[in-house]
Short mmCIF file of C-alpha atoms and ligand atoms in Angstrom, two decimals:
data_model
loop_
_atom_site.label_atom_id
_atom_site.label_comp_id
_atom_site.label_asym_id
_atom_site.label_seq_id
_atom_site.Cartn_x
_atom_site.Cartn_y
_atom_site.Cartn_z
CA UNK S 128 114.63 142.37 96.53
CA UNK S 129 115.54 143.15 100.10
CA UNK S 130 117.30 146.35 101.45
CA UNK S 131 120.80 146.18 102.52
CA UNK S 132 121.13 146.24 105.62
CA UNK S 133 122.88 149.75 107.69
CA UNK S 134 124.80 147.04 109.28
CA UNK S 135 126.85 145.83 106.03
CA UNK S 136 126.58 149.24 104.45
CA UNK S 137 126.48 152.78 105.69
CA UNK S 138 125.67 151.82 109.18
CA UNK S 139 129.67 151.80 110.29
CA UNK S 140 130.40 154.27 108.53
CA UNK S 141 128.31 157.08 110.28
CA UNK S 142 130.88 157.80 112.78
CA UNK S 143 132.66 160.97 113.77
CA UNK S 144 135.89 159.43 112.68
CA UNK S 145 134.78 158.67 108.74
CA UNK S 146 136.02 161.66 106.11
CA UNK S 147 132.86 163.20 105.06
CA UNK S 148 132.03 162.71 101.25
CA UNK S 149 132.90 164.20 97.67
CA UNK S 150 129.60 163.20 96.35
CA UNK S 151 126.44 162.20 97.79
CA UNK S 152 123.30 160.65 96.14
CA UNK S 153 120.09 160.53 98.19
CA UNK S 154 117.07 159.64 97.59
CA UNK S 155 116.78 157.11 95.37
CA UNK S 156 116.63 153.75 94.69
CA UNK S 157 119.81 152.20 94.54
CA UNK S 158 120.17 148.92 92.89
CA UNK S 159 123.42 147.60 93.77
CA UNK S 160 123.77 144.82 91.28
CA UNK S 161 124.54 142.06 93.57
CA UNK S 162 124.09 138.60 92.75
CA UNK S 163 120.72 139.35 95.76
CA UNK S 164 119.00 142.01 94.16
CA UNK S 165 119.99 144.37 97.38
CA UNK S 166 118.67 147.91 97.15
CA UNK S 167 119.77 150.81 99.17
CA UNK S 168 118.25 154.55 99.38
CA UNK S 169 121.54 156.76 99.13
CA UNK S 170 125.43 156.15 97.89
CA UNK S 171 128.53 158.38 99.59
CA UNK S 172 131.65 158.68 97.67
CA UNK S 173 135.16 159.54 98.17
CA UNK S 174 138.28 159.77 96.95
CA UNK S 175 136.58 158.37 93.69
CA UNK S 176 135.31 155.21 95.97
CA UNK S 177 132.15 154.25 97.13
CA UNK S 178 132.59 155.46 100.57
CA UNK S 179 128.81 153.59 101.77
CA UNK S 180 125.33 152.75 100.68
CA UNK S 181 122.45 152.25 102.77
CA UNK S 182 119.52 154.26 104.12
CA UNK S 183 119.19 157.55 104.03
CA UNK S 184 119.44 158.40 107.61
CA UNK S 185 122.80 156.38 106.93
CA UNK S 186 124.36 158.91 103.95
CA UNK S 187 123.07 162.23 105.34
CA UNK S 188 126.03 162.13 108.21
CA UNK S 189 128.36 161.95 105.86
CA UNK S 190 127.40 164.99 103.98
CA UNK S 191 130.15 167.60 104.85
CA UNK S 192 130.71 171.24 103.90
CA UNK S 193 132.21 169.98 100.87
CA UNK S 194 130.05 167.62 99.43
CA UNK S 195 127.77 167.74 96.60
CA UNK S 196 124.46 166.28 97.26
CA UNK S 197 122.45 165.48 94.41
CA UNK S 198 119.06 164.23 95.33
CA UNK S 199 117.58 161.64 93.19
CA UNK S 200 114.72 162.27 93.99
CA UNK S 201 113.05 158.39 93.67
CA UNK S 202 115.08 157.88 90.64
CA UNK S 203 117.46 154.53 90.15
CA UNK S 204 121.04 154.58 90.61
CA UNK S 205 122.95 151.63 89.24
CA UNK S 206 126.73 151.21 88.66
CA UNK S 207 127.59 152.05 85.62
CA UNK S 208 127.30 150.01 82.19
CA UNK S 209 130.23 148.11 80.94
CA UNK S 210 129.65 147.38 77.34
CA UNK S 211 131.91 144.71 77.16
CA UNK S 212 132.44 144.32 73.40
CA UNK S 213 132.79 147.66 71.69
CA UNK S 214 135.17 149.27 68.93
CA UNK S 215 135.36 153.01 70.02
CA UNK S 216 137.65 154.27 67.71
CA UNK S 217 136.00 152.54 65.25
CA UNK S 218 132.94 154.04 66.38
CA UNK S 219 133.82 157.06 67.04
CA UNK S 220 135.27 157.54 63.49
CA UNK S 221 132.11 156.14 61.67
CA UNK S 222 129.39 157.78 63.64
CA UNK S 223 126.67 158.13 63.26
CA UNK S 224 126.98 155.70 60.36
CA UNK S 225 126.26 152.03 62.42
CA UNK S 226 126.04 148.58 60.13
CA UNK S 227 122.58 148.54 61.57
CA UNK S 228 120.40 150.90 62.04
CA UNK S 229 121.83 153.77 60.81
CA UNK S 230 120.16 157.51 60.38
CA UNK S 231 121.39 157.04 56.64
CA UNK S 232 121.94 152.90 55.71
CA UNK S 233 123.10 154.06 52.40
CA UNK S 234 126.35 156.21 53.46
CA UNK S 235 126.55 153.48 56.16
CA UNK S 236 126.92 151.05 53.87
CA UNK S 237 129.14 152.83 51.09
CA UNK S 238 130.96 154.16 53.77
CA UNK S 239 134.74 152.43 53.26
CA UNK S 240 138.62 153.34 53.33
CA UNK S 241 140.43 155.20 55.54
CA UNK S 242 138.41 156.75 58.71
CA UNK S 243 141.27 157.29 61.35
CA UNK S 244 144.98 157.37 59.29
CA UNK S 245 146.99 159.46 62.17
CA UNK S 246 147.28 159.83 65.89
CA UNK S 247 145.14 163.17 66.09
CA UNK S 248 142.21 161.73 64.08
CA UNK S 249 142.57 158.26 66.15
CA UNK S 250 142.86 160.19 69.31
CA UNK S 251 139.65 162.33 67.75
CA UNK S 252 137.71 159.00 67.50
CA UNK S 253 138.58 158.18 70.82
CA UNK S 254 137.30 161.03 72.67
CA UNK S 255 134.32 161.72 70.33
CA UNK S 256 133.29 157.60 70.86
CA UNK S 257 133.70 158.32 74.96
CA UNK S 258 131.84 161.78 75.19
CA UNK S 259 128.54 159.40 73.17
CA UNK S 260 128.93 156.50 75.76
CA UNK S 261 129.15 158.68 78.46
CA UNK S 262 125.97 160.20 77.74
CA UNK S 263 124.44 156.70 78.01
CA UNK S 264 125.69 155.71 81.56
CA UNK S 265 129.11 153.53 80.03
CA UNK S 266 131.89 153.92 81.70
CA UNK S 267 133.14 150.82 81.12
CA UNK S 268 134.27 148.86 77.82
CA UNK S 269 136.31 146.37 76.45
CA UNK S 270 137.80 147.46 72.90
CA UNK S 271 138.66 144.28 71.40
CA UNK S 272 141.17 144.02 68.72
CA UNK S 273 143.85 146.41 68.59
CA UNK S 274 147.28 145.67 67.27
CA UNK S 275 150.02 145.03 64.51
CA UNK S 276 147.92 142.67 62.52
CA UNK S 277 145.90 145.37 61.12
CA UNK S 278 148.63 147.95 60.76
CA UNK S 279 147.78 148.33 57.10
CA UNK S 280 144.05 147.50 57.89
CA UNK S 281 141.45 149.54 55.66
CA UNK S 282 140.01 151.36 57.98
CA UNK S 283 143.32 152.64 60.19
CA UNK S 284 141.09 152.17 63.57
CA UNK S 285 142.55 149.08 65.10
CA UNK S 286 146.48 150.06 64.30
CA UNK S 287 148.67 149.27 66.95
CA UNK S 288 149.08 153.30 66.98
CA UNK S 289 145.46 153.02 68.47
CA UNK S 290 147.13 151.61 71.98
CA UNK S 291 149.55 154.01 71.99
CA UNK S 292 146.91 156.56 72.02
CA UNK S 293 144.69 155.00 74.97
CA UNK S 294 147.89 154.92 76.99
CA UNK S 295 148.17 158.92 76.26
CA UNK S 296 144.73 159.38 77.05
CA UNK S 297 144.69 157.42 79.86
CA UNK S 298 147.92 158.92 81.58
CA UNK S 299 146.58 162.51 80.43
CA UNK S 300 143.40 161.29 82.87
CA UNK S 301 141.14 162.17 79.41
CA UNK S 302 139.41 158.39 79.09
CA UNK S 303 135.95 158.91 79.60
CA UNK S 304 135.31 155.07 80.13
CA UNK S 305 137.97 152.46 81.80
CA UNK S 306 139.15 150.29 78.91
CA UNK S 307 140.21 146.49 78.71
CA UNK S 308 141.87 146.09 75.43
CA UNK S 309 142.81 142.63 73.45
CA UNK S 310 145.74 142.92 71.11
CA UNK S 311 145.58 141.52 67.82
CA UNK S 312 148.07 140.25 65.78
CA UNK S 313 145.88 138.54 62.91
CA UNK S 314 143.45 140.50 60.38
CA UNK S 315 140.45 141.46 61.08
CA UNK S 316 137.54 139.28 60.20
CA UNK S 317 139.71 137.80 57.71
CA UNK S 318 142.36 134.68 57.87
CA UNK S 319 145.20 134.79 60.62
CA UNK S 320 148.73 132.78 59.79
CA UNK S 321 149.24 130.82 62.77
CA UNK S 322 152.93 131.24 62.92
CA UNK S 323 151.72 135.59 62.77
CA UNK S 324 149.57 135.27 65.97
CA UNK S 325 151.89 132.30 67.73
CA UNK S 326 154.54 135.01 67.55
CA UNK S 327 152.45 137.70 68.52
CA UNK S 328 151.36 135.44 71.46
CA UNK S 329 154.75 135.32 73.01
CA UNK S 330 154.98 138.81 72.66
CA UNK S 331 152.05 140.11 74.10
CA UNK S 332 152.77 137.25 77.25
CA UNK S 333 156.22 139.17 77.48
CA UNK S 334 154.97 142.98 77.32
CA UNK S 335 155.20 144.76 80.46
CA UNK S 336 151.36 145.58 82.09
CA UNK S 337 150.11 148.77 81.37
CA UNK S 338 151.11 151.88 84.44
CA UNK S 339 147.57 152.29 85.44
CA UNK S 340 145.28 149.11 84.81
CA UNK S 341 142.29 150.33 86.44
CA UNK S 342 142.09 152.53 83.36
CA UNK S 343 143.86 150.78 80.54
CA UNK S 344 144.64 146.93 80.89
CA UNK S 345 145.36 144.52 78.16
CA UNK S 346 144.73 141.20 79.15
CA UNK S 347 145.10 139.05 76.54
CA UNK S 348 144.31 138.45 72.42
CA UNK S 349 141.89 139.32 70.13
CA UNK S 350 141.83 135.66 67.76
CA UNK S 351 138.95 135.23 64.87
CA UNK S 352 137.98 131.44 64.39
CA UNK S 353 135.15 132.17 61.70
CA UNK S 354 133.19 134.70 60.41
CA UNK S 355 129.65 135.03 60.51
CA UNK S 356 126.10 132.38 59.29
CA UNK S 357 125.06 135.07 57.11
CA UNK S 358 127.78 135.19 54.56
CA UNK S 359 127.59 131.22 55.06
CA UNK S 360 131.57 131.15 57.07
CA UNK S 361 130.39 130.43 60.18
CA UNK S 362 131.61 126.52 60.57
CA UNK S 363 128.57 124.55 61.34
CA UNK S 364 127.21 121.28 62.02
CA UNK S 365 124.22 122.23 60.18
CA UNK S 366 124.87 122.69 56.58
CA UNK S 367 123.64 125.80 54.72
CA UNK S 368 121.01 126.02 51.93
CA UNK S 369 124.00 125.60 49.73
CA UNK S 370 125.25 122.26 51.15
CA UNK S 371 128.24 124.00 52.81
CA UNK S 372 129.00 123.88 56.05
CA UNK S 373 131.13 127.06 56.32
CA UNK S 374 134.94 127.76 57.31
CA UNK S 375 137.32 128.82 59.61
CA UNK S 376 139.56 132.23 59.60
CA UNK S 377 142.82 130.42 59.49
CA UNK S 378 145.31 129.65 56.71
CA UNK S 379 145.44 126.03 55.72
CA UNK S 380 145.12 123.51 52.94
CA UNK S 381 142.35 121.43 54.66
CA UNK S 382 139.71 122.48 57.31
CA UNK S 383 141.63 119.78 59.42
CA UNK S 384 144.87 121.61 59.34
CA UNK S 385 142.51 124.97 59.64
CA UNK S 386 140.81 123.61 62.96
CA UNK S 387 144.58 122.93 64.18
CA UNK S 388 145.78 125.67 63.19
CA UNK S 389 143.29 127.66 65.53
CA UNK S 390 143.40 124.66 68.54
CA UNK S 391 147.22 125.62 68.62
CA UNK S 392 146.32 129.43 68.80
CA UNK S 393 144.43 129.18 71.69
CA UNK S 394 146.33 126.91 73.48
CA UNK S 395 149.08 128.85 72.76
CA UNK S 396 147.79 132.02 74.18
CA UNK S 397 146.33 130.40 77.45
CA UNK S 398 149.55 128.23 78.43
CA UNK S 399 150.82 132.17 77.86
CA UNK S 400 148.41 133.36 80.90
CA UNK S 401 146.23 135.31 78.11
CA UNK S 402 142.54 136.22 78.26
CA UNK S 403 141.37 134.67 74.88
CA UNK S 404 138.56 136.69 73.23
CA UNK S 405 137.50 134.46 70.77
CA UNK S 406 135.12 135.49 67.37
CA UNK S 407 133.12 132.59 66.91
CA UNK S 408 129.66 132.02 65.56
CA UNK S 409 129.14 128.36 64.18
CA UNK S 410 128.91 125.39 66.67
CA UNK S 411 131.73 123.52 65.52
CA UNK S 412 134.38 126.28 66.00
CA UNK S 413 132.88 126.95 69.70
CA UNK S 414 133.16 123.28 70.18
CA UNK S 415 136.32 123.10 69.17
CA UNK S 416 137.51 126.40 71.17
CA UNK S 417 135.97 124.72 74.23
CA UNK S 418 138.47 121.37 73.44
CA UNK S 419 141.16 123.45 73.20
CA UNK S 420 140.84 125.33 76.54
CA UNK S 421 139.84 122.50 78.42
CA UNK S 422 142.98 120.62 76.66
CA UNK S 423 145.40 123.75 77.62
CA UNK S 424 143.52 124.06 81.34
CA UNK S 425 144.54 119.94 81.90
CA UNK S 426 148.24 120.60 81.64
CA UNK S 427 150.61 120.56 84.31
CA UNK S 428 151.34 123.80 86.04
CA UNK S 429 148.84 125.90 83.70
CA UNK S 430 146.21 128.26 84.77
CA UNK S 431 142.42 127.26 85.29
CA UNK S 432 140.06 128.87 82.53
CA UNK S 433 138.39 130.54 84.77
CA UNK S 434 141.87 132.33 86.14
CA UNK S 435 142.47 133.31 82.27
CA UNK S 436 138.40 134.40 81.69
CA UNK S 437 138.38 133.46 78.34
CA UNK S 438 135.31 134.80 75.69
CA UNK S 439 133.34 133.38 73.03
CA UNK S 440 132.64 136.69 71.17
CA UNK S 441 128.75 136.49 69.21
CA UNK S 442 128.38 132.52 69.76
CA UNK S 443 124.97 132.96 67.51
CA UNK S 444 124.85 129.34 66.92
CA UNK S 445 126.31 127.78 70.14
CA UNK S 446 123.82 124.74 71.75
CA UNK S 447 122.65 124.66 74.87
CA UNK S 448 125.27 121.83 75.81
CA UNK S 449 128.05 124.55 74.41
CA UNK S 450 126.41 127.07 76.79
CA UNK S 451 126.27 124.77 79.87
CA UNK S 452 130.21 123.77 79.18
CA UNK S 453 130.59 127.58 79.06
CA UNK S 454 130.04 127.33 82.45
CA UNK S 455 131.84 124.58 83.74
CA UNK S 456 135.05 125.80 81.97
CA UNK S 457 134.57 129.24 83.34
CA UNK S 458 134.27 130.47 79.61
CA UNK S 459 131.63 133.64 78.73
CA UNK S 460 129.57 133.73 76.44
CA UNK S 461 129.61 137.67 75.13
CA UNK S 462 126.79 138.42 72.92
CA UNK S 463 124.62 141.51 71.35
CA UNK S 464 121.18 140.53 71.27
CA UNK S 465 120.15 143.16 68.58
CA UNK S 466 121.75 140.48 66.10
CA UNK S 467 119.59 138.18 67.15
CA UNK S 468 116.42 140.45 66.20
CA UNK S 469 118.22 142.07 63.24
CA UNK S 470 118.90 138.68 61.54
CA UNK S 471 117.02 135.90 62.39
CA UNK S 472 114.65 135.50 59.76
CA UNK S 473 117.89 136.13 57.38
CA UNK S 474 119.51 133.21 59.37
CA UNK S 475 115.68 130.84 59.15
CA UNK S 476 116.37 131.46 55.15
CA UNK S 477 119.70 130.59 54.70
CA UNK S 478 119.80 127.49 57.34
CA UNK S 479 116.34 126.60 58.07
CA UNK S 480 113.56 127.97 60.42
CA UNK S 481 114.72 125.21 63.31
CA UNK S 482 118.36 126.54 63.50
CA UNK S 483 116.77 129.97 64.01
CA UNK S 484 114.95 128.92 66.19
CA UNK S 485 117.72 127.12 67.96
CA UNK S 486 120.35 130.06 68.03
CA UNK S 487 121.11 132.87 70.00
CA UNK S 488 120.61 130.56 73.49
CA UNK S 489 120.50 133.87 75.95
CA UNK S 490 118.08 132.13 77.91
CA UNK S 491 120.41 129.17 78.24
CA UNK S 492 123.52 131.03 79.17
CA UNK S 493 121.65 133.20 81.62
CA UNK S 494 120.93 130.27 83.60
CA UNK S 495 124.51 128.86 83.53
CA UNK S 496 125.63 132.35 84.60
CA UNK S 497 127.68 132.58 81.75
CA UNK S 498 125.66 135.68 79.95
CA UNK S 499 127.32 138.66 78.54
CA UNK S 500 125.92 141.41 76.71
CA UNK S 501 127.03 143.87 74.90
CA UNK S 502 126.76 146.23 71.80
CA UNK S 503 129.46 145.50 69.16
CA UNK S 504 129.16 149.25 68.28
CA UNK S 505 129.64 150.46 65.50
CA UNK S 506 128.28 147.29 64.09
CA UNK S 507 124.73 148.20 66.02
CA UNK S 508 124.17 151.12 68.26
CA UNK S 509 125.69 151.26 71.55
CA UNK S 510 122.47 151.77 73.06
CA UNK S 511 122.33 148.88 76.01
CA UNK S 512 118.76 150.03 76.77
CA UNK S 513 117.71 148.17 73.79
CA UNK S 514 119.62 145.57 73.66
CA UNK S 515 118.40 144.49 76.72
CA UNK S 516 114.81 144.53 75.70
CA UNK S 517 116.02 142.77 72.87
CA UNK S 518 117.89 140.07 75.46
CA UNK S 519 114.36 139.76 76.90
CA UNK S 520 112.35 139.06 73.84
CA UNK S 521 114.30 136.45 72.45
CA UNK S 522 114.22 134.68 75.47
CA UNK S 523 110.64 134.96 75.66
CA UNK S 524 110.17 134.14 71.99
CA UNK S 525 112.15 131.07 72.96
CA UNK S 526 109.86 129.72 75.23
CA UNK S 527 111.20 131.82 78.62
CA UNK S 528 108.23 132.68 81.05
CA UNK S 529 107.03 135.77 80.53
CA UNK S 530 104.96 136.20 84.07
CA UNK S 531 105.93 139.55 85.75
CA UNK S 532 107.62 137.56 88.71
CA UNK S 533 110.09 135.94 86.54
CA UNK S 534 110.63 138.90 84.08
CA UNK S 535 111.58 140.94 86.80
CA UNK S 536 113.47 138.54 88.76
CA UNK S 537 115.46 138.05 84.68
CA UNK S 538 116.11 141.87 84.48
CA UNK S 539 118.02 142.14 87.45
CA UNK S 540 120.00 139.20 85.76
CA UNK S 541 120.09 141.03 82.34
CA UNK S 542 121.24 144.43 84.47
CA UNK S 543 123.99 142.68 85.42
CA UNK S 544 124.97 141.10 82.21
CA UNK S 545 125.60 145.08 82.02
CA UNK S 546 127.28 145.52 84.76
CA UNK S 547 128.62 143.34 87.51
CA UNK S 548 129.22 140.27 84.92
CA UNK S 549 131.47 142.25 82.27
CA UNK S 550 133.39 142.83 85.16
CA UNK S 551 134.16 139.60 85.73
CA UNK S 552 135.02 139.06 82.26
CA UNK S 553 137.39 142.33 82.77
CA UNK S 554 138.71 140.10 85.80
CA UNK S 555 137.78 143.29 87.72
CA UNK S 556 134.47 142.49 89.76
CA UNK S 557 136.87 142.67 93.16
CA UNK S 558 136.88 146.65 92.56
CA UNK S 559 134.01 146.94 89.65
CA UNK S 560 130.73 146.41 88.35
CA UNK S 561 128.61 146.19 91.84
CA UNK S 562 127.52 149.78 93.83
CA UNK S 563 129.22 148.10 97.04
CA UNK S 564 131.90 149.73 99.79
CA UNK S 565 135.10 150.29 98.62
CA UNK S 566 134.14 149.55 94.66
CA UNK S 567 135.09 152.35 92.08
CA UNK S 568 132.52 155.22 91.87
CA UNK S 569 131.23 154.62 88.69
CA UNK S 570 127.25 155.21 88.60
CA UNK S 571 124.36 156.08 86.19
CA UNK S 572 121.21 157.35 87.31
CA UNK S 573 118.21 156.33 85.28
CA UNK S 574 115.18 158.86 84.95
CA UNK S 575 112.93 155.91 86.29
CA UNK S 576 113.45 152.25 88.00
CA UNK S 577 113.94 149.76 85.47
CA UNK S 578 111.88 147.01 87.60
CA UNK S 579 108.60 149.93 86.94
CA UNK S 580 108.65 149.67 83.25
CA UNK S 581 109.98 146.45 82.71
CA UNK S 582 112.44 145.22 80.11
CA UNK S 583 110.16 146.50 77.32
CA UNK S 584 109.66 149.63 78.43
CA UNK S 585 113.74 150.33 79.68
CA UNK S 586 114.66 151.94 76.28
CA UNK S 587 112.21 154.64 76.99
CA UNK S 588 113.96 155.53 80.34
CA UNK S 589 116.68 158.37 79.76
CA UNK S 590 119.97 158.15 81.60
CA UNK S 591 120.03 161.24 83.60
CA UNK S 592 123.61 161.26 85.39
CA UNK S 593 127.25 159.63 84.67
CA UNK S 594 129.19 159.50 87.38
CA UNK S 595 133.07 158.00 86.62
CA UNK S 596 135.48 157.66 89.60
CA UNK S 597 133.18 159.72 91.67
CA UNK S 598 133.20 162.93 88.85
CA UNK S 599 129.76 163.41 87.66
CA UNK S 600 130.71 163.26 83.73
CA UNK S 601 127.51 164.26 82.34
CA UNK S 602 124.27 165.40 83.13
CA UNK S 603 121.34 165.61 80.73
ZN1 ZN K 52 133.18 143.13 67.16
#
């Protein structure tokens, strides 16, 4: 860890000519998030930018008539967490009643039909969903899988109506998080008709970008290649205690014309410019996926992968060679570790203890750079706290060294799977994701320093302050 220097941050800043600030934090430890582990005392913003970081001596000139100084008083400031898979409305209309983990796992689980049929109640969700994560320090997330394929969906919290409310929100200035959205024109976690989502393809490639993306941007598609190991329809190499080696969510006669039928779909949508976020969870679909990019990245005049920033959504069961070609593709790898602690003796019964013990390669994708992680709220809490203590154990459990060096030198990683790598995979780490000059003012201040207590001891910490485009949003 080494402080930034006044030179690169605050230091030319100080001068009689700079606007003083909106918002001052001083006091503190400021971890900036950068790929260096740079730490700073104080943060000015302005204008709902981050004006400078540095010392304090740097920040205090800054501090005009005007300004509201909150002293943190040796307390951590980091930008604020981007939960980069998340279904708020969904969320927001089911809570408190989570897949996993719930107050009450019997309403959870009996908990079906409608939950959001009309704009106020979707617009309800919304809000109610953003007020929660706000509390926690997100002002970020990407709500993935929105759209006219679910239209007459059960639940009525991924209609297409559902965009039409963000874009209310967001030009009412009411989102309490910035949102990245992918469209979807299949079912959810059911089969897509590839003609459905080819057409849907050229139409979200020919809808006009939303007014105000650094609140509302839609990127790309939402497509499902296969469910999940535990109901046995994740496609694997490995076959299942049953003999079967799972499926993929397409329509088709054969799993050949199946595993077409999806190549085409993603090809489709990146030849189209679109950020793929693909569901996948057995090795053979990822493997597949990761053909098909590489196959739609090699044609003449089409964007790189990495341009397009496409996702492999869950990747449970993806090998360490997957995760490494993750990486050369410029393809991330966007999981939610609490499925890895919620389900992995489930998974060692169904498939065997060594393909437990061979999934959920955090560890792996950590060290390509390629590492993710987020909540899947509602499916488990949207705590991130946990999830990346639960990050940390498996990686540990998998044979990662646990000596305090290296732990600490991995939770600086982990903090940025958090934070400055979601947004990357929002395409937005030029303005995003890093406390840095000129970045967006989004901040949460932690009660203690993460790098005291450790991954282990990080769920204990409480958030104390959100800040989002330099307004403090909520204080505990
Ligand atoms: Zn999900």
């Amino acid at each position: 860890m080494t402080r930034r220097s006044a030179a690169t941050t605050g230091g030319s800043a100080a001068t009689a000519s700079e606007p003083s600030a909106d918002l001052v934090l001083i006091g503190g430890s400021v971890l900036t998030m950068d790929e260096a582990g740079s730490r700073a005392e104080a943060v000015a913003v302005a204008g709902g930018r981050i004006l400078a970081v540095g010392a304090q001596a740097d920040i205090e000139p800054l501090i005009g008539a005007n300004t509201r100084v909150i002293d943190l008083d040796g307390r951590a400031l980091l930008p604020g967490i981007n939960d980069s898979h998340l279904h708020a409305a969904w969320l927001g209309a089911r809570w408190p009643h989570t897949f996993f983990g719930a107050p009450d796992p019997e309403v959870a689980a009996q908990l079906s039909g409608a939950l959001a049929v009309d704009r106020e109640a979707r617009r309800a969700a919304i809000l109610n969903a953003g007020r929660m994560l706000s509390e926690l320090g997100i002002t970020s997330y990407t709500e993935p899988g929105i759209g006219p394929g679910e239209d007459d969906g059960e639940t009525g919290c991924f209609h297409s109506e559902v965009l039409d409310v963000y874009r209310e929100l967001a030009a009412e200035g009411e989102l309490q998080q910035r949102v990245t959205m992918l469209a979807l024109y299949g079912v959810l976690d059911g089969p897509s008709d590839v003609e459905t989502v080819l057409s849907g393809i050229r139409e979200r490639a020919a809808a006009a970008p939303e007014p105000e993306p650094t609140w509302l941007n839609v990127p790309g598609v939402k497509i499902f290649g296969d469910l999940i190991p535990l109901s046995r329809q994740a496609w694997t190499d490995r076959a299942y205690d049953d003999g079967t080696h799972g499926d993929l969510l397409v329509n088709g006669d054969s799993i050949e014309q199946k595993a077409e039928g999806l190549a085409e779909m993603i090809r489709a949508a990146h030849a189209a410019g679109l950020q793929i976020g693909l569901h996948a969870t057995g090795d053979r679909t990822i493997g597949l996926a990761l053909d098909a990019i590489a196959e739609a990245a090699a044609q003449p005049g089409a964007p790189t992968s990495q341009q397009l920033g496409h996702v492999i959504i869950h990747g449970d069961l993806a090998t360490s060679d997957q995760v490494r070609r993750m990486a050369k593709l410029g393809v991330w790898f966007n999981a939610q570790p609490g499925i890895a602690t919620i389900t992995g003796s489930w998974l060692a019964s169904m498939m065997g203890a060594d393909a437990a013990a061979e999934a959920w390669q955090f560890g792996a994708a950590l060290d390509a750079g390629v590492l993710v992680l987020s909540s899947d709220a509602p499916v488990l809490h949207f705590d991130w706290r946990h999830w990346v203590a639960a990050a940390e154990e498996r990686i540990v459990m998998m044979g990662g060294d646990a000596s305090p060096e290296v732990a600490s030198a991995r939770l600086h990683r982990l903090l940025r799977a958090y934070t400055a790598v979601p947004a990357a995979q929002d395409r937005a780490a030029s303005w995003k994701g890093t406390v840095e000059v000129g970045k967006v003012a989004d901040l949460v201040v932690l009660a203690r320093d993460p790098f005291e207590v450790g991954a282990e001891g990080l769920p204990e910490v409480p958030v104390d302050l959100t800040v989002l485009d330099g307004q403090v949003i909520f204080e505990r």
